[in-house]
CSV table of N, CA and C and ligand atoms in Angstrom, one decimal:
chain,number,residue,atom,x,y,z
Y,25,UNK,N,-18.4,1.0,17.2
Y,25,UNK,CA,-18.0,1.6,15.9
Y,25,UNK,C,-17.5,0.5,14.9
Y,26,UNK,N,-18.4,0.5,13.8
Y,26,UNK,CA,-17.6,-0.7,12.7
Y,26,UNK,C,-16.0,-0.1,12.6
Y,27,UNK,N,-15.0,-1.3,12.4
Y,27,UNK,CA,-13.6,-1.1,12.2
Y,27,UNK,C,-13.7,-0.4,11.1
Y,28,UNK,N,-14.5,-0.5,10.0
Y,28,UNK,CA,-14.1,0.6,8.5
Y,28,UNK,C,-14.2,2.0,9.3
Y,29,UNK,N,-14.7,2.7,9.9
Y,29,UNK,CA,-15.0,3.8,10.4
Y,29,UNK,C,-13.6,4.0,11.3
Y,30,UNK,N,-13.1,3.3,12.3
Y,30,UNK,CA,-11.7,3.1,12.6
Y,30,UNK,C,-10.8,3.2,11.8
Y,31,UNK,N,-11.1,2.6,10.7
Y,31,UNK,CA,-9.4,2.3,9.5
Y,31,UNK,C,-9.4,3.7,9.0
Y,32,UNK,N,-10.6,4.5,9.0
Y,32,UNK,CA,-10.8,5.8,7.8
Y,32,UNK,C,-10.2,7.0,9.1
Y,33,UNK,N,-10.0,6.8,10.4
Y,33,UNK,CA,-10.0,7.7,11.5
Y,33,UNK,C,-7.9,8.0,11.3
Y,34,UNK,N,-7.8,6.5,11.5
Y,34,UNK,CA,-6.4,6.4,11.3
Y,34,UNK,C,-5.8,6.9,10.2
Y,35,UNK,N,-6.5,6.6,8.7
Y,35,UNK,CA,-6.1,7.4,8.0
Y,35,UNK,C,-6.2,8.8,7.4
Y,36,UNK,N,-6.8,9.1,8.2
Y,36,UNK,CA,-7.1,10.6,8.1
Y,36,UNK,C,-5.9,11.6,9.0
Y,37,UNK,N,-5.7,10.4,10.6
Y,37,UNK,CA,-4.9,10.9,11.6
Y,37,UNK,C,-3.2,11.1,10.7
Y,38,UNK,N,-2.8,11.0,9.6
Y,38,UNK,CA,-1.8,11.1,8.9
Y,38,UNK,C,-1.5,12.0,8.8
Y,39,UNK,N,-2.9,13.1,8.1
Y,39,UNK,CA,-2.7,14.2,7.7
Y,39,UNK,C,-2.0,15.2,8.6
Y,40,UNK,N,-2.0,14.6,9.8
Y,40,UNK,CA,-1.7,15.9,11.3
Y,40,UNK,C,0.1,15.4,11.0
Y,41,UNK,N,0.6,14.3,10.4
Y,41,UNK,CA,2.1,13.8,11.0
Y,41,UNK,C,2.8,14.6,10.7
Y,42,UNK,N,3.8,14.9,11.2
Y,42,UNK,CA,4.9,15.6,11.5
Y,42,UNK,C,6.2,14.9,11.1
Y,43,UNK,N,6.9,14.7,9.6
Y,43,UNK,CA,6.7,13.8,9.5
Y,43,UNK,C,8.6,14.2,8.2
Y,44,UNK,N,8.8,15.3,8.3
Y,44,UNK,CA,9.8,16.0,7.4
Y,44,UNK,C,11.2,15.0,7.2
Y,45,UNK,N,11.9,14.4,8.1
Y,45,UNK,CA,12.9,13.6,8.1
Y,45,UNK,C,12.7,12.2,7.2
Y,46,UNK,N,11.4,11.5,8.0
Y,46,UNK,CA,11.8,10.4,7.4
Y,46,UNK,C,10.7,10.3,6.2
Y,47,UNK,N,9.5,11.4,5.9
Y,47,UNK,CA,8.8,11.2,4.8
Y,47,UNK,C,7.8,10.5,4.8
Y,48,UNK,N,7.4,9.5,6.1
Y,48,UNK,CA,7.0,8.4,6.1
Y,48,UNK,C,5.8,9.0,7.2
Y,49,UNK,N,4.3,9.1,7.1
Y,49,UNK,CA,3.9,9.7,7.7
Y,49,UNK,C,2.4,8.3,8.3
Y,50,UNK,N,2.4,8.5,9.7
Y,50,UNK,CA,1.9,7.1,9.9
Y,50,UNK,C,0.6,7.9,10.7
Y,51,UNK,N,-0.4,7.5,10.7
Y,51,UNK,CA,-1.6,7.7,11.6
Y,51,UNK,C,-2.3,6.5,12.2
Y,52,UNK,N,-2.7,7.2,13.2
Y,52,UNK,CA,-3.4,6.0,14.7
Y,52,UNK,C,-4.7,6.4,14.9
Y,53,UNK,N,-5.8,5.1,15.4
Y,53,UNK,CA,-6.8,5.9,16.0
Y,53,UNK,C,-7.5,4.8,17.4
Y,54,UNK,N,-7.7,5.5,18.2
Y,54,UNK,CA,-7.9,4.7,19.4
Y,54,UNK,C,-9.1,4.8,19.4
Y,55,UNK,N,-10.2,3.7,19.5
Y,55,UNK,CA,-11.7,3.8,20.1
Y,55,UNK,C,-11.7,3.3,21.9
Y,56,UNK,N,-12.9,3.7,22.3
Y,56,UNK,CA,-12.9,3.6,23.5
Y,56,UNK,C,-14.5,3.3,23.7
Y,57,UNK,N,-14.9,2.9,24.9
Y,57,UNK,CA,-15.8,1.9,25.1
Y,57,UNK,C,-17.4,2.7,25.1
Y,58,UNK,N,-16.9,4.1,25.4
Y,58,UNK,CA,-17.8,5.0,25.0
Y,58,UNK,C,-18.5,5.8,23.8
Y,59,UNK,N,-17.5,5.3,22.7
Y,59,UNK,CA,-17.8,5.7,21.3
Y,59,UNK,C,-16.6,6.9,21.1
Y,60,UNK,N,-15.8,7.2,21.7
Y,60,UNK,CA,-14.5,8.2,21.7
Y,60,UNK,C,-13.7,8.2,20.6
Y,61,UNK,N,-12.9,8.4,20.1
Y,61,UNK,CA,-12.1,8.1,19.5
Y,61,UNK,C,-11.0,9.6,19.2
Y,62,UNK,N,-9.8,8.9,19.8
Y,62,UNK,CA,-8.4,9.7,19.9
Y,62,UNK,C,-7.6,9.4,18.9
Y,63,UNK,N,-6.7,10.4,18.1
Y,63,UNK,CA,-6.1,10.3,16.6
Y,63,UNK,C,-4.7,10.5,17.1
Y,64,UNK,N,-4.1,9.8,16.6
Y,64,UNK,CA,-2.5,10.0,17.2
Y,64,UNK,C,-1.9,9.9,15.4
Y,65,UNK,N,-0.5,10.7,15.2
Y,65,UNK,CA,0.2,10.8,14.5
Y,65,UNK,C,1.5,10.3,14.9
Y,66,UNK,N,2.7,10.0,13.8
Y,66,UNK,CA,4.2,10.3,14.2
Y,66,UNK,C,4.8,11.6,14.2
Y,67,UNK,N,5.1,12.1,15.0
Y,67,UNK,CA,6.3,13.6,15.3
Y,67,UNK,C,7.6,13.6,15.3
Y,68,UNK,N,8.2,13.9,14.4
Y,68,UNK,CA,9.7,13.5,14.1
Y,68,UNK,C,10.1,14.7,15.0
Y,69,UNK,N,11.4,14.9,14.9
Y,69,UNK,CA,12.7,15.7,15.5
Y,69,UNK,C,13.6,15.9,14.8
Y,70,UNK,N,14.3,16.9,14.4
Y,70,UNK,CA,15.6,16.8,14.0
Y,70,UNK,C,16.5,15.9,15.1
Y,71,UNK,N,16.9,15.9,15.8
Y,71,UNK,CA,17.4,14.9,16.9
Y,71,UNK,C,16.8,14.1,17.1
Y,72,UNK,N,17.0,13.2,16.0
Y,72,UNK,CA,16.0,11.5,15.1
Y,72,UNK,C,15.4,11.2,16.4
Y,73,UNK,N,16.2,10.3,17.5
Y,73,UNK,CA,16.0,9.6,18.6
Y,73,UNK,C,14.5,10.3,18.9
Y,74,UNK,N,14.6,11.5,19.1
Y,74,UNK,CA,13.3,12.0,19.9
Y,74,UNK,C,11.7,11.8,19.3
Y,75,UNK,N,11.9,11.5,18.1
Y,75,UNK,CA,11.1,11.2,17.3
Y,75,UNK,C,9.6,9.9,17.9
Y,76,UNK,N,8.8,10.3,17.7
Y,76,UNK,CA,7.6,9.7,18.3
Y,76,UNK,C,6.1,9.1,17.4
Y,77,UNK,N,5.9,8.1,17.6
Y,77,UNK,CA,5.2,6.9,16.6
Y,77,UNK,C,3.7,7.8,16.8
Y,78,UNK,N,2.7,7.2,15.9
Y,78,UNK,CA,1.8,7.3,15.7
Y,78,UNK,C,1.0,6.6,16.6
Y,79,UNK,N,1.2,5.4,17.1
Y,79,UNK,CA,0.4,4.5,18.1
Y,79,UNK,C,0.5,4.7,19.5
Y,80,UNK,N,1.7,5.4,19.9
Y,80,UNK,CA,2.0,5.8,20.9
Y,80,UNK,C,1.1,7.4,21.2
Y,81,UNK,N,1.2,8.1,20.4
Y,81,UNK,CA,0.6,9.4,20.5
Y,81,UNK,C,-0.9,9.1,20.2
Y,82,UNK,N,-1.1,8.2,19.9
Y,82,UNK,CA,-2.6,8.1,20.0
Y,82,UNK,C,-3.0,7.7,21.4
Y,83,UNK,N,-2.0,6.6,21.5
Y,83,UNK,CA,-2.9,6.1,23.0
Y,83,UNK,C,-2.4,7.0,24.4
Y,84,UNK,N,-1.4,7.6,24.1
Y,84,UNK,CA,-1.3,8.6,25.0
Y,84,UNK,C,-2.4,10.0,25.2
Y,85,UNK,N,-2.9,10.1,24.3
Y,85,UNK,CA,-3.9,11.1,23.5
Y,85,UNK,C,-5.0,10.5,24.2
Y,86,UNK,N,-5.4,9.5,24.4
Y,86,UNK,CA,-6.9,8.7,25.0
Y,86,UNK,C,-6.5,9.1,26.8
Y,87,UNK,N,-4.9,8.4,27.2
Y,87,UNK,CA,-5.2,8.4,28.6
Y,87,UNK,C,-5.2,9.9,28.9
Y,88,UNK,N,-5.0,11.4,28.2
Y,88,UNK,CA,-4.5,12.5,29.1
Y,88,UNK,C,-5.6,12.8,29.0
Y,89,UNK,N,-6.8,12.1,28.1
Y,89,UNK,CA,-8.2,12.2,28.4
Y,89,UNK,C,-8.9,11.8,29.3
Y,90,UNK,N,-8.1,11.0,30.3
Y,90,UNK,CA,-9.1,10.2,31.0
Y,90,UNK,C,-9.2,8.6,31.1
Y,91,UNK,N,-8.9,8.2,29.6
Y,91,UNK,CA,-9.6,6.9,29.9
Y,91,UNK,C,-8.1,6.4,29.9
Y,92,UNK,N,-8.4,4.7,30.5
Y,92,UNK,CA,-7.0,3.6,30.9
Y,92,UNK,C,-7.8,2.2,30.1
Y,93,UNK,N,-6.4,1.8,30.4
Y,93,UNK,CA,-6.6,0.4,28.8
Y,93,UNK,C,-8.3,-0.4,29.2
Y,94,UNK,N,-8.9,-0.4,30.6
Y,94,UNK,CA,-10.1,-1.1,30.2
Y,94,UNK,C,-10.9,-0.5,29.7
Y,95,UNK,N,-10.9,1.0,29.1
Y,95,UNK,CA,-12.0,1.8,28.4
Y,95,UNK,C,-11.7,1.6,27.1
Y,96,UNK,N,-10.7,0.8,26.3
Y,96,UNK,CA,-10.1,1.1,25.1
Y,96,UNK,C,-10.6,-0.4,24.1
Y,97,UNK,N,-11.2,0.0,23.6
Y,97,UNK,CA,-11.6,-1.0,22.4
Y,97,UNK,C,-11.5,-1.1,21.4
Y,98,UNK,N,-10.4,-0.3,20.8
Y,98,UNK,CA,-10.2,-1.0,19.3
Y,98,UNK,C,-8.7,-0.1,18.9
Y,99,UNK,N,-7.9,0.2,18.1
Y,99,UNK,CA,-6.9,0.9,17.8
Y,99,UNK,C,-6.7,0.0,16.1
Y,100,UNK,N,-6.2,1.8,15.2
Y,100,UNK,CA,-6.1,1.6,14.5
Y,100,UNK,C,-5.0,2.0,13.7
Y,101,UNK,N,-4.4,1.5,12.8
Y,101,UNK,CA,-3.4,2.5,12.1
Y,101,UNK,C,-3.1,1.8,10.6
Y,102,UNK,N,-1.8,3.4,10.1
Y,102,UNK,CA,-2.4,3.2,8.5
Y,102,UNK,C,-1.2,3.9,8.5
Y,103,UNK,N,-0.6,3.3,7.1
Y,103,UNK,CA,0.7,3.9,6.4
Y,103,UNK,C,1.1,3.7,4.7
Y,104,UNK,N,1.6,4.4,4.3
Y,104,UNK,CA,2.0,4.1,2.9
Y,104,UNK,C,2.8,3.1,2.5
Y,105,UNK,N,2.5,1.5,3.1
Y,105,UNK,CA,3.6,0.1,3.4
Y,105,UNK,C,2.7,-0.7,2.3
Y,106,UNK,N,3.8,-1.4,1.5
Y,106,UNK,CA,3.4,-2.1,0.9
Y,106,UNK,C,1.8,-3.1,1.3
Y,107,UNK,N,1.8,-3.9,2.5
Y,107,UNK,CA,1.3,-4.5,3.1
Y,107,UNK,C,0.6,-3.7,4.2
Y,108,UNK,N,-0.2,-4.0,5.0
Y,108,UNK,CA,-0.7,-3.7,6.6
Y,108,UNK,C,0.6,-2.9,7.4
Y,109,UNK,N,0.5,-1.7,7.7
Y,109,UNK,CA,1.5,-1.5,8.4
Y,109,UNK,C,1.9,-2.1,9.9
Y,110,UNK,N,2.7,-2.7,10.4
Y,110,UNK,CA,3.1,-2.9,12.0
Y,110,UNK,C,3.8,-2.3,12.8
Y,111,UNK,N,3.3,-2.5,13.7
Y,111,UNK,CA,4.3,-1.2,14.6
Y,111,UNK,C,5.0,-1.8,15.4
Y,112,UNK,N,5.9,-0.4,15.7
Y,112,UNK,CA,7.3,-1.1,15.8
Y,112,UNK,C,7.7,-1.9,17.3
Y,113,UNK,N,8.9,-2.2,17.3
Y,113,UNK,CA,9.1,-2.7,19.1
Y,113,UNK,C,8.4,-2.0,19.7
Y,114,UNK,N,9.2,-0.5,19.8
Y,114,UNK,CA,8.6,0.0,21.2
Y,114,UNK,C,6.9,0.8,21.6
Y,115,UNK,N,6.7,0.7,20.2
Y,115,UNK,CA,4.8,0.9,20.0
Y,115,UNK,C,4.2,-0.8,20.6
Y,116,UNK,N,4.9,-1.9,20.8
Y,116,UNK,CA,4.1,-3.1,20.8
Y,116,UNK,C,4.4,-3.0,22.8
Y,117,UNK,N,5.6,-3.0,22.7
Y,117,UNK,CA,5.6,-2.5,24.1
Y,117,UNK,C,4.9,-1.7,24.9
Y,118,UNK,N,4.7,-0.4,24.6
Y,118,UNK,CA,3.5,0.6,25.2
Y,118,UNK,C,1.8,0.3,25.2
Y,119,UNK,N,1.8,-0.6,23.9
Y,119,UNK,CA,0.9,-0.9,23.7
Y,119,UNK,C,0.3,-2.4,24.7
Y,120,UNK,N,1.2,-3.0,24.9
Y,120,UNK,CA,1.0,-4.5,25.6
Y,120,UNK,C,0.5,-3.8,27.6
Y,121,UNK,N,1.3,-2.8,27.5
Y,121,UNK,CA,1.1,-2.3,29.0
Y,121,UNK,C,-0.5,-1.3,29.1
Y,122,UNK,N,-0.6,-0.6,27.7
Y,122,UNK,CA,-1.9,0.4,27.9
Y,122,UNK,C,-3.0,0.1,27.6
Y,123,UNK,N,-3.1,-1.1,26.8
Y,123,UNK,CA,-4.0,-1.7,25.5
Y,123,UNK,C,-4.9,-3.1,26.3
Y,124,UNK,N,-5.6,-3.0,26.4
Y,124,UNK,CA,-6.1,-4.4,26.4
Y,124,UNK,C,-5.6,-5.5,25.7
Y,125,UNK,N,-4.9,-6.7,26.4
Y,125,UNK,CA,-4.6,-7.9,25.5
Y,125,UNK,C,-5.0,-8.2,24.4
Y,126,UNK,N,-6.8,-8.9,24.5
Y,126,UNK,CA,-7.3,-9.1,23.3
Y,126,UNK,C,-8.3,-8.7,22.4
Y,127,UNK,N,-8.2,-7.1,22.8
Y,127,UNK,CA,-8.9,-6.5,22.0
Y,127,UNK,C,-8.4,-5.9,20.3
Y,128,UNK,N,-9.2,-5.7,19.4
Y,128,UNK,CA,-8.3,-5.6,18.2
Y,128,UNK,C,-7.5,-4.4,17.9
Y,129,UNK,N,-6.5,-5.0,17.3
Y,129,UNK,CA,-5.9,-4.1,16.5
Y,129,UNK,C,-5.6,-4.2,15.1
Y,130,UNK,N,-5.9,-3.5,14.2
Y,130,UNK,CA,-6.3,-3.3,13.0
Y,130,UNK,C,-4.5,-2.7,12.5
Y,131,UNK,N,-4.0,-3.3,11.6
Y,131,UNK,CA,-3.3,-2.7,10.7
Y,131,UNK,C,-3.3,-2.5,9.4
Y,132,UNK,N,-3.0,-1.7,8.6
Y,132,UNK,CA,-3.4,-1.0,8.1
Y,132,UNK,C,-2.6,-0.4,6.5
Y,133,UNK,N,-2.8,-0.5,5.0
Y,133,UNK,CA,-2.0,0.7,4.4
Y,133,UNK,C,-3.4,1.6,4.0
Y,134,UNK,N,-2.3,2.4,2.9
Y,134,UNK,CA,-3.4,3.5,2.2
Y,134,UNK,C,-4.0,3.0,1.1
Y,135,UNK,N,-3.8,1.6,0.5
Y,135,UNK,CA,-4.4,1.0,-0.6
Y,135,UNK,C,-5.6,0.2,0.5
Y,136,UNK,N,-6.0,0.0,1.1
Y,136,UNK,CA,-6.9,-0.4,2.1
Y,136,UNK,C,-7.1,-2.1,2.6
Y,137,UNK,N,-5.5,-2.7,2.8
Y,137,UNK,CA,-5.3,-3.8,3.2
Y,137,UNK,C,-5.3,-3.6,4.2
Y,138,UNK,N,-6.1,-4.8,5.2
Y,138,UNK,CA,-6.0,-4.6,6.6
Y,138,UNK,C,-5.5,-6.2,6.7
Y,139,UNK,N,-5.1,-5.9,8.2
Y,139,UNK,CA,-4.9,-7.2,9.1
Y,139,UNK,C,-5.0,-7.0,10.8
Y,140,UNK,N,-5.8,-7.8,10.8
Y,140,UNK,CA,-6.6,-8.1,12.2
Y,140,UNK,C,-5.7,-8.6,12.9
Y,141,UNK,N,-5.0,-8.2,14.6
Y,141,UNK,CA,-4.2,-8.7,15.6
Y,141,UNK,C,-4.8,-8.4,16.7
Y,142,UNK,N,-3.9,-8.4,17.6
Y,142,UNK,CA,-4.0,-8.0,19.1
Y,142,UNK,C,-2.7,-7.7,19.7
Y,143,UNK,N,-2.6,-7.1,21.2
Y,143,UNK,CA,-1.2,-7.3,21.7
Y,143,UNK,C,-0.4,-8.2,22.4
Y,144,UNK,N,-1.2,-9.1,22.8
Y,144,UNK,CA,-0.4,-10.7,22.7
Y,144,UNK,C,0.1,-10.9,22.0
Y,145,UNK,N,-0.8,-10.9,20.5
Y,145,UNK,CA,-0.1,-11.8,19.6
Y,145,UNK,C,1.1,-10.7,19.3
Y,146,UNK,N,0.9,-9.7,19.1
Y,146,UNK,CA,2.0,-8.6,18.6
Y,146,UNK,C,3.5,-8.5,19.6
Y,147,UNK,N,3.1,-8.9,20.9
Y,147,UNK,CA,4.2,-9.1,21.8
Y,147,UNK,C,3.9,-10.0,23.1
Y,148,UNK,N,4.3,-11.3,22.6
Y,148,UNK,CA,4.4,-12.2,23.5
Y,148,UNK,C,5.8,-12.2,24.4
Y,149,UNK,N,5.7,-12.9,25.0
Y,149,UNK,CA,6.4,-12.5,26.5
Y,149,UNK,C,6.5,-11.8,26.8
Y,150,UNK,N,5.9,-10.7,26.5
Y,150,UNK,CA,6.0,-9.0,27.2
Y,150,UNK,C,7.0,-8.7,28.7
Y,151,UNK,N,7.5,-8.0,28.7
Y,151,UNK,CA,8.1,-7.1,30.0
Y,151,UNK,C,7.2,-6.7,30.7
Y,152,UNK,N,6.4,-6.7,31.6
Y,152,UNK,CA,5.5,-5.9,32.4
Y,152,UNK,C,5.8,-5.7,33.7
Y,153,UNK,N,4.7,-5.2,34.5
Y,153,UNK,CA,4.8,-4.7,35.9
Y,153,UNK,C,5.3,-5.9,37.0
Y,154,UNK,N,4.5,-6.7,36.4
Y,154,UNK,CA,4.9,-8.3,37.1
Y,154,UNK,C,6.6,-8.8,37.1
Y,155,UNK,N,7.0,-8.2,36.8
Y,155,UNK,CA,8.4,-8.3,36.2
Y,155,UNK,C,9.4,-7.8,37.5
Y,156,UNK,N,8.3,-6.9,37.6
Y,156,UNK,CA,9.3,-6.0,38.5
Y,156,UNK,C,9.2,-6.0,40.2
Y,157,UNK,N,8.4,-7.0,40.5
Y,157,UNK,CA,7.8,-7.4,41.4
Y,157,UNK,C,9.3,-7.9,42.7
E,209,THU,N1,6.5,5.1,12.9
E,209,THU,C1,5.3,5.1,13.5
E,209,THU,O1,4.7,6.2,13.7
E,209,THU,N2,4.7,3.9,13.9
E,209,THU,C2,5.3,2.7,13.7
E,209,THU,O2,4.9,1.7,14.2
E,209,THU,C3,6.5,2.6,12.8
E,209,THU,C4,7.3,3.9,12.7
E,209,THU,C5,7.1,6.4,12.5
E,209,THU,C6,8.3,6.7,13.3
E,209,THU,C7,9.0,7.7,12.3
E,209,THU,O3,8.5,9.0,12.4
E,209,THU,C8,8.6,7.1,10.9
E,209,THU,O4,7.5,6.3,11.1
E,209,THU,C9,9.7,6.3,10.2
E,209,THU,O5,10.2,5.3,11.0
């Protein structure tokens, strides 16, 4: 799937956010190796903490489908940020464990600036399983 078709997925995945506290309404979209593609939003809480990202609920949205990070080829997201939106610590985190290393990731606003990464570059030294060894 060309990435424009990705960036237009994520931004459409906005419209679902849940999003009342902080106003700030982010959408995600995960492609997968089959042509899939899973839409994650942010879900706030009144009890802020509980509150849940857009990149996170997307790629959780792909595995309760079935697929695991080697099915996953592209992820996308999109927000009302001046620049490319980035996600945050603990989205780079989930992401470094569920995502493929160097596959892309697209960030994203709603004026249609992108910036091209990965999850290495987004979180080097990662914490992982190896860790725990
Ligand atoms: N948010 C995301 O969905 N993804 C990010 O990477 C940054 C932050 C959400 C969480 C919260 O609902 C709102 O944006 C404001 O922080």
């Amino acid at each position: 799937m060309p990435k424009k078709e990705l960036l237009i997925k994520a931004q459409e995945a906005r419209k679902l956010s849940y999003s009342p506290y902080s106003n700030f309404a982010v959408g995600a979209a995960v492609e997968t190796n089959d042509g899939q593609i899973f839409l994650g939003a942010n879900v706030e809480n009144s009890s802020y903490p509980l509150c849940m990202c857009a990149e996170r609920n997307a790629l959780y949205n792909a595995y309760m489908h079935g697929y695991k990070k080697e099915d996953l080829v592209g992820l996308a997201l999109c927000a009302d940020t001046d620049g490319p939106c980035s996600p945050c610590g603990a989205c780079r985190q989930v992401i470094s464990e569920l995502f493929p290393k160097t596959a892309p990731i697209y960030m994203s606003n709603i004026k249609g600036d992108v910036k091209e990464t990965n999850a290495e570059e987004l979180l080097p030294f990662a914490f992982s399983s190896e860790d725990l060894k």
